[in-house]
Coordinates of C-alpha atoms and ligand atoms in Angstrom, one line a residue:
M1 CA 0.0 0.0 0.0
T2 CA 1.3 3.5 -0.8
R3 CA 0.0 6.5 1.0
T4 CA -2.1 7.5 -2.0
E5 CA -3.8 4.1 -2.4
L6 CA -6.6 2.5 -0.4
P7 CA -5.4 -0.5 1.6
S8 CA -6.8 -3.8 0.2
S9 CA -7.8 -4.9 3.7
V10 CA -7.8 -3.5 7.2
L11 CA -7.8 -5.5 10.5
I12 CA -9.2 -3.7 13.6
A13 CA -8.5 -5.0 17.1
G14 CA -11.4 -3.9 19.4
C15 CA -15.1 -3.4 18.7
G16 CA -16.0 -0.5 21.0
I17 CA -17.3 2.7 19.6
V18 CA -13.8 3.7 18.2
G19 CA -13.2 0.4 16.4
A20 CA -16.8 0.3 15.1
A21 CA -16.6 3.9 13.8
T22 CA -13.3 3.3 12.2
A23 CA -14.7 0.3 10.4
F24 CA -17.8 2.2 9.4
F25 CA -15.8 5.0 7.7
L26 CA -13.4 2.6 6.1
A27 CA -16.3 0.5 4.7
R28 CA -17.9 3.6 3.3
R29 CA -14.8 4.1 1.2
G30 CA -15.1 0.5 -0.1
V31 CA -12.3 -1.0 2.1
D32 CA -12.5 -4.6 3.2
V33 CA -12.6 -4.5 7.0
T34 CA -12.5 -7.2 9.7
I35 CA -12.9 -6.5 13.4
I36 CA -11.7 -8.9 16.1
D37 CA -12.9 -8.5 19.7
R38 CA -12.0 -10.7 22.6
E39 CA -15.6 -10.5 23.8
G40 CA -18.0 -8.8 21.4
P41 CA -19.2 -5.4 20.2
A42 CA -19.4 -2.8 23.0
A43 CA -18.3 -5.3 25.6
A44 CA -16.1 -2.9 27.5
A45 CA -16.3 0.9 28.3
T46 CA -18.6 1.6 25.3
G47 CA -21.3 -0.6 26.8
A48 CA -21.0 0.8 30.3
A49 CA -20.9 4.6 29.6
D50 CA -23.3 7.4 30.3
G51 CA -23.4 8.9 26.8
A52 CA -22.9 12.6 27.1
V53 CA -21.9 13.8 23.7
S54 CA -20.6 16.9 25.3
V55 CA -18.3 19.8 24.8
A56 CA -19.3 21.2 28.2
S57 CA -17.0 18.9 30.2
K58 CA -13.9 19.1 28.0
R59 CA -10.7 20.8 29.0
P60 CA -9.9 23.9 26.9
G61 CA -7.4 23.1 24.2
P62 CA -7.3 20.1 21.8
M63 CA -10.0 18.1 23.7
M64 CA -12.5 20.9 23.5
V65 CA -11.7 21.4 19.8
A66 CA -12.0 17.7 19.1
A67 CA -15.3 17.5 21.0
L68 CA -16.8 20.4 18.9
S69 CA -16.0 18.3 15.8
G70 CA -17.3 15.2 17.6
V71 CA -20.7 16.8 18.3
A72 CA -20.9 18.2 14.8
L73 CA -20.3 14.8 13.3
Y74 CA -23.1 13.3 15.5
R75 CA -25.4 16.0 14.1
Q76 CA -24.3 15.2 10.5
L77 CA -24.8 11.5 10.9
L78 CA -28.3 12.2 12.5
A79 CA -29.2 14.4 9.5
E80 CA -28.0 11.7 7.1
G81 CA -30.2 9.1 8.9
V82 CA -27.3 6.9 10.0
L83 CA -28.0 7.8 13.6
A84 CA -31.7 8.4 13.3
D85 CA -33.4 8.0 16.7
L86 CA -30.0 7.5 18.5
F87 CA -28.7 11.0 19.0
T88 CA -30.7 13.4 21.1
P89 CA -29.6 17.0 20.9
R90 CA -29.9 18.9 24.2
S91 CA -28.2 21.3 26.5
T92 CA -25.9 20.5 29.4
F93 CA -26.3 22.6 32.6
I94 CA -23.2 22.9 34.8
I95 CA -24.3 23.8 38.3
A96 CA -22.2 25.4 41.0
A97 CA -23.1 25.1 44.7
S98 CA -19.9 26.4 46.4
D99 CA -17.4 29.2 46.0
E100 CA -14.9 26.8 44.6
E101 CA -17.4 25.5 42.0
C102 CA -18.5 29.0 41.1
T103 CA -14.8 29.9 40.4
V104 CA -14.3 26.8 38.2
L105 CA -17.5 27.4 36.4
E106 CA -16.7 31.0 35.5
A107 CA -13.4 30.0 34.1
H108 CA -14.8 27.1 32.2
G109 CA -17.7 29.1 30.8
A110 CA -15.2 31.7 29.5
A111 CA -13.1 28.9 27.9
L112 CA -16.2 27.4 26.2
S113 CA -17.3 30.8 24.9
G114 CA -13.8 31.4 23.6
E115 CA -14.1 28.3 21.4
G116 CA -17.4 29.6 20.0
V117 CA -19.7 27.5 22.2
T118 CA -23.0 29.2 23.1
V119 CA -23.1 29.4 26.9
E120 CA -25.7 31.2 29.0
T121 CA -24.8 32.1 32.5
L122 CA -27.7 31.8 35.0
G123 CA -27.8 33.4 38.4
R124 CA -29.7 31.9 41.3
T125 CA -33.1 33.3 40.3
A126 CA -32.8 32.6 36.5
L127 CA -31.6 29.1 37.4
A128 CA -34.6 28.4 39.6
Q129 CA -37.0 29.6 36.8
R130 CA -35.3 27.6 34.1
F131 CA -34.7 24.5 36.2
P132 CA -37.4 24.3 38.9
A133 CA -36.3 20.8 40.0
L134 CA -33.0 22.1 41.3
S135 CA -32.3 22.6 45.0
P136 CA -32.0 26.2 46.3
S137 CA -28.4 25.3 47.1
A138 CA -27.6 25.7 43.4
R139 CA -26.0 29.2 43.3
M140 CA -25.1 29.6 39.7
G141 CA -25.4 27.7 36.4
A142 CA -24.2 27.7 32.9
E143 CA -26.3 26.4 30.1
V144 CA -24.0 24.9 27.4
K145 CA -26.1 24.7 24.2
G146 CA -25.5 22.3 21.4
D147 CA -24.6 19.2 23.3
G148 CA -26.4 15.8 23.0
H149 CA -26.8 12.3 24.3
A150 CA -26.2 8.9 22.7
I151 CA -26.1 5.3 24.1
G152 CA -22.7 3.8 23.2
Y153 CA -23.8 0.3 22.5
R154 CA -26.7 1.4 20.3
I155 CA -24.3 3.6 18.3
V156 CA -22.0 0.6 17.8
N157 CA -24.8 -1.7 16.7
R158 CA -26.0 0.9 14.2
L159 CA -22.5 1.6 12.7
L160 CA -22.0 -2.2 12.3
S161 CA -25.4 -2.9 10.8
T162 CA -25.1 0.0 8.4
S163 CA -21.6 -0.9 7.2
G164 CA -22.0 -4.7 7.1
V165 CA -18.5 -5.1 8.5
T166 CA -17.5 -8.6 9.8
V167 CA -17.0 -8.9 13.5
R168 CA -15.1 -11.9 14.8
R169 CA -16.2 -12.3 18.4
G170 CA -14.3 -14.1 21.1
V171 CA -10.9 -13.5 19.3
A172 CA -8.3 -12.1 21.6
A173 CA -5.3 -10.3 20.0
K174 CA -2.1 -11.6 21.5
H175 CA 0.7 -9.7 19.7
L176 CA 1.4 -8.0 16.4
I177 CA 3.1 -9.9 13.6
E178 CA 6.0 -8.0 12.2
A179 CA 6.8 -8.5 8.5
A180 CA 10.4 -8.6 7.1
N181 CA 10.1 -5.1 5.7
G182 CA 9.3 -3.6 9.1
R183 CA 5.6 -3.3 8.4
I184 CA 3.0 -5.1 10.4
A185 CA 1.6 -8.2 8.7
G186 CA -1.3 -8.8 11.0
I187 CA -2.2 -9.9 14.5
A188 CA -1.6 -13.3 16.2
T189 CA -4.6 -14.2 18.3
D190 CA -5.8 -17.1 20.4
K191 CA -7.7 -18.3 17.3
G192 CA -4.8 -18.1 14.9
E193 CA -3.3 -15.4 12.7
F194 CA -5.2 -12.6 11.1
R195 CA -3.4 -10.8 8.3
A196 CA -4.2 -7.5 6.6
D197 CA -2.7 -4.7 4.6
A198 CA -3.1 -2.3 7.6
V199 CA -3.9 -2.8 11.3
V200 CA -5.7 -0.5 13.7
I201 CA -5.5 -1.0 17.4
A202 CA -8.7 0.3 19.0
A203 CA -8.7 -2.1 21.9
G204 CA -9.3 0.3 24.9
N205 CA -7.5 -1.1 27.9
G206 CA -6.3 -4.0 25.8
A207 CA -4.1 -1.6 23.7
A208 CA -1.6 -1.2 26.5
S209 CA -0.2 -4.7 26.3
L210 CA -0.4 -4.9 22.5
L211 CA 1.7 -1.7 22.2
R212 CA 3.8 -2.0 25.3
L213 CA 2.2 1.0 26.9
D214 CA 1.6 -0.3 30.4
G215 CA 3.2 2.7 32.0
V216 CA 1.3 5.1 29.7
M217 CA -2.3 3.8 29.9
K218 CA -4.2 2.8 33.0
P219 CA -7.8 1.7 33.7
R220 CA -10.1 4.1 35.4
K221 CA -13.3 2.7 36.7
G222 CA -16.6 4.5 36.9
Q223 CA -19.8 3.5 38.8
L224 CA -23.2 4.6 37.4
L225 CA -26.8 4.2 38.6
V226 CA -30.1 4.0 36.7
T227 CA -33.5 4.9 38.3
E228 CA -37.0 3.8 37.5
R229 CA -39.1 6.1 35.3
A230 CA -40.2 9.3 36.8
P231 CA -41.8 11.1 33.8
A232 CA -43.0 14.3 35.5
L233 CA -39.6 15.0 37.1
N234 CA -37.8 14.0 34.0
A235 CA -39.9 16.3 31.8
S236 CA -39.2 19.2 34.2
M237 CA -35.5 19.0 33.5
P238 CA -34.5 20.8 30.3
G239 CA -31.1 19.0 30.0
S240 CA -28.5 17.0 31.8
I241 CA -26.9 18.4 35.0
M242 CA -23.2 18.3 35.7
S243 CA -22.0 19.6 39.0
G244 CA -19.1 22.0 39.2
R245 CA -17.4 19.2 41.1
Y246 CA -17.6 17.0 38.0
L247 CA -15.3 19.4 36.3
L248 CA -13.0 19.2 39.3
S249 CA -13.0 15.4 39.4
K250 CA -12.4 15.2 35.7
G251 CA -9.6 17.8 35.8
S252 CA -11.4 19.7 33.1
Q253 CA -9.7 22.9 34.2
K254 CA -6.3 21.5 35.1
G255 CA -3.9 18.9 33.9
G256 CA -6.0 15.9 34.9
P257 CA -7.8 14.4 37.9
A258 CA -6.1 13.5 41.1
S259 CA -5.6 9.8 41.5
G260 CA -7.7 7.7 43.9
R261 CA -11.5 7.9 44.0
G262 CA -13.1 11.0 42.7
Y263 CA -16.8 11.9 42.7
G264 CA -18.4 14.2 40.2
L265 CA -22.2 14.4 39.8
V266 CA -24.0 14.0 36.5
V267 CA -27.8 13.6 36.4
D268 CA -29.0 12.6 33.0
P269 CA -32.7 12.6 32.2
L270 CA -33.0 9.8 29.7
V271 CA -35.6 9.7 26.9
T272 CA -37.1 6.7 28.6
G273 CA -38.2 8.9 31.5
Q274 CA -35.5 7.3 33.7
F275 CA -32.4 9.0 35.2
L276 CA -28.8 7.9 34.7
I277 CA -26.7 9.2 37.6
G278 CA -23.0 9.0 38.0
G279 CA -20.3 8.6 39.0
T280 CA -16.9 7.8 40.2
R281 CA -13.3 8.0 38.9
E282 CA -11.2 5.2 40.4
D283 CA -7.9 3.8 39.6
S284 CA -9.2 0.3 39.2
D285 CA -10.2 -2.2 36.6
A286 CA -12.8 -4.0 38.7
R287 CA -15.7 -3.6 36.3
Q288 CA -17.9 -6.2 37.8
T289 CA -18.4 -4.6 41.1
N290 CA -20.3 -1.7 42.7
D291 CA -19.8 -0.8 46.3
F292 CA -22.2 0.5 48.8
D293 CA -20.2 3.5 49.7
A294 CA -20.0 4.7 46.1
V295 CA -23.7 4.2 45.5
K296 CA -24.6 6.0 48.7
H297 CA -22.4 8.9 48.0
I298 CA -23.6 9.3 44.4
L299 CA -27.3 9.1 45.5
A300 CA -26.8 11.6 48.4
D301 CA -25.1 14.1 46.0
A302 CA -27.9 13.7 43.4
V303 CA -30.7 14.2 46.0
A304 CA -28.9 17.3 47.4
L305 CA -29.0 18.9 43.9
V306 CA -32.3 17.5 42.7
P307 CA -34.4 16.8 45.8
G308 CA -37.3 15.2 43.8
L309 CA -35.0 12.2 43.2
A310 CA -35.5 11.2 46.8
D311 CA -38.9 9.7 45.8
V312 CA -37.5 7.8 42.8
R313 CA -36.3 4.2 43.2
L314 CA -32.9 3.0 42.1
L315 CA -33.2 0.2 39.6
R316 CA -29.6 -0.8 39.0
A317 CA -26.0 0.0 39.6
F318 CA -23.2 -0.9 37.2
A319 CA -19.6 -0.1 36.5
G320 CA -17.4 0.4 33.5
V321 CA -13.7 0.9 33.0
R322 CA -12.3 3.8 31.0
T323 CA -8.8 3.9 29.5
A324 CA -6.8 6.8 30.8
V325 CA -3.5 8.1 29.4
V326 CA -1.0 9.7 31.8
D327 CA -1.1 13.1 30.1
S328 CA -4.9 13.0 29.8
L329 CA -4.9 13.0 26.0
P330 CA -5.9 10.0 23.9
L331 CA -3.4 8.3 21.5
V332 CA -4.6 8.6 18.0
G333 CA -2.6 8.4 14.8
R334 CA 0.0 6.4 12.9
W335 CA 2.4 4.3 15.0
P336 CA 5.9 5.9 14.8
V337 CA 7.8 2.7 13.8
H338 CA 5.4 0.9 11.4
D339 CA 3.9 2.7 8.5
N340 CA 0.8 0.5 8.3
L341 CA 0.0 0.4 12.0
F342 CA -2.5 2.8 13.6
V343 CA -3.8 3.4 17.1
A344 CA -6.9 5.0 18.5
A345 CA -7.2 4.4 22.3
G346 CA -7.1 6.1 25.6
F347 CA -10.3 8.2 25.4
E348 CA -11.0 8.0 29.2
G349 CA -14.4 9.6 29.8
D350 CA -14.8 11.1 26.4
G351 CA -15.0 8.3 23.9
I352 CA -18.7 8.3 23.2
C353 CA -18.4 11.9 22.2
L354 CA -15.1 11.5 20.3
G355 CA -15.5 7.9 19.0
P356 CA -17.1 8.7 15.6
V357 CA -14.9 11.7 14.8
M358 CA -11.7 9.8 15.8
G359 CA -12.8 6.8 13.8
Q360 CA -13.4 9.1 10.8
A361 CA -9.9 10.6 11.3
I362 CA -8.2 7.2 11.5
A363 CA -10.0 6.0 8.5
A364 CA -8.7 9.0 6.5
L365 CA -5.1 8.3 7.8
V366 CA -5.3 4.6 6.9
C367 CA -6.4 5.6 3.4
G368 CA -3.4 8.0 3.0
E369 CA -5.3 11.2 3.5
Q370 CA -4.9 14.1 5.9
P371 CA -7.8 14.0 8.4
T372 CA -9.8 17.2 8.8
L373 CA -9.3 17.0 12.5
D374 CA -5.8 18.0 13.7
L375 CA -4.5 14.8 15.3
S376 CA -1.0 16.2 16.2
P377 CA -1.9 16.8 19.9
F378 CA -2.8 13.1 20.1
T379 CA 0.2 11.6 18.3
P380 CA 1.4 8.3 19.7
S381 CA 5.0 9.4 19.1
R382 CA 4.9 11.7 22.1
F383 CA 5.7 8.6 24.2
S384 CA 9.2 8.1 23.0
A385 CA 9.5 4.6 24.4
C386 CA 6.8 3.4 21.9
E387 CA 7.9 0.0 20.7
V388 CA 5.8 -2.8 19.3
A389 CA 5.4 -6.1 21.2
A390 CA 6.0 -8.3 18.2
Ligands
FAD401 C1 -18.8 4.8 33.7 C2 -18.5 5.5 32.4 C3 -19.1 6.6 32.0 C4 -18.8 7.2 30.8 N1 -19.5 8.3 30.3 C5 -19.1 8.8 29.1 C6 -19.9 9.9 28.6 O1 -20.8 10.4 29.2 N2 -19.5 10.5 27.5 C7 -18.4 10.1 26.8 O2 -18.1 10.6 25.7 N3 -17.7 9.0 27.2 C8 -18.0 8.4 28.4 N4 -17.3 7.3 28.8 C9 -16.1 6.9 28.1 C10 -16.4 6.0 26.9 O3 -17.2 5.0 27.3 C11 -15.1 5.5 26.4 O4 -14.1 6.5 26.3 C12 -15.3 4.8 25.1 O5 -16.3 3.9 25.1 C13 -14.0 4.1 24.6 O6 -14.2 3.4 23.5 P1 -13.1 2.4 22.8 O7 -13.7 1.9 21.6 O8 -11.8 3.2 22.8 O9 -12.9 1.3 23.9 P2 -13.8 0.2 24.6 O10 -15.2 0.5 24.6 O11 -13.2 -0.1 25.9 O12 -13.6 -1.0 23.6 C14 -12.4 -1.8 23.5 C15 -12.8 -3.1 22.9 O13 -11.6 -3.8 22.6 C16 -11.8 -5.2 23.0 N5 -10.4 -5.7 23.3 C17 -9.6 -5.4 24.4 N6 -8.5 -6.1 24.3 C18 -8.5 -6.9 23.2 C19 -7.7 -7.8 22.7 N7 -6.5 -8.1 23.2 N8 -8.1 -8.5 21.5 C20 -9.3 -8.2 21.0 N9 -10.2 -7.3 21.5 C21 -9.8 -6.6 22.6 C22 -12.7 -5.1 24.2 O14 -13.4 -6.3 24.4 C23 -13.6 -4.0 23.8 O15 -14.8 -4.4 23.1 C24 -17.7 6.7 30.0 C25 -17.0 5.5 30.4 C26 -17.4 4.9 31.6 C27 -16.7 3.7 32.1

């Protein structure tokens, strides 16, 4: 394959939203694509996410710029019919209830406005009128317009069914196969070798061992709750709520969150009439467990901000594991050593928003084109020790 030719075949490791989106955009160009996944589509973070397609929570800089493109692409795919019924445009309300949160919110609102996002600042009275379900403890708010919501596993299913791409379930990538010319010939798996003209690693937390990035990427668990339907309360909320503390827990104004367990409240009124409430940030990969302390803490925070939730029953709690990178930026781009190897992983808490736009960008790169989104801040070569585990 030269850079101006389409690859004859592409192998993608990982069928989360990033792998599925990459496959979708490659298949649209007529490229023959196979995805392998050690479990199945949306088996990891993508299937356990909230689904905020949101610029509101992003750190100023490349992540905010990428999120703007990400939301724009969701709108485009909705207009094209690809994501019909799956993407719900709506505002995000960031709410501050303390001096510290007010300070963060003011700085964050200014950063969003600076990127061209429409933000309306709401004082206590305006907030109470716009959002009557909120507690009087809410001192100030910012309505971030133009965000949206999408359920990750539904997006994956739609991208796969629309593109007709083959997914090989239960196939775990073990290591890359290096060809004599220094290119990558394919992937050795527990079910044998898979060969292709180009290889994309979109394996979330599985990318670390395939690319020898154990010190660079780490799992970050999040616990989420889902309530029963409460249609009246749900209808009284004009968008999702994010507490100022969520920005602090996510490090949206600084270099990244502190390690250990962080709490940041998000209350999402779902189209079903239920509420999705989260969540935690924990340096752990224990995705099969919720703990009582976390559930209690999240519920107490939610009821403090939206008192009506005290009368709504909790239906279930679950957890997922994000893939965090030490410098809080994902790794997206061509692998420095091998011309036909690409990586798209490490999206932490932003991959539902960024998955489609990053998949589109990687598909362009794989086909020898310059992506419209500037990927230079995300280049894998910033970790100089990058070396393939072949
Ligand atoms: C609790 C929680 C809440 C979140 N909320 C939001 C939100 O509101 N908005 C937002 O934008 N993002 C959110 N996220 C983040 C988002 O879910 C992730 O960033 C995104 O799903 C990452 O997608 P991915 O395709 O890179 O990885 P994943 O979804 O993790 O997919 C990786 C896939 O690779 C497969 N795999 C791994 N190793 C191998 C291997 N060796 N061989 C073959 N297959 C392999 C796995 O089985 C998996 O299917 C949240 C995440 C969590 C956990």
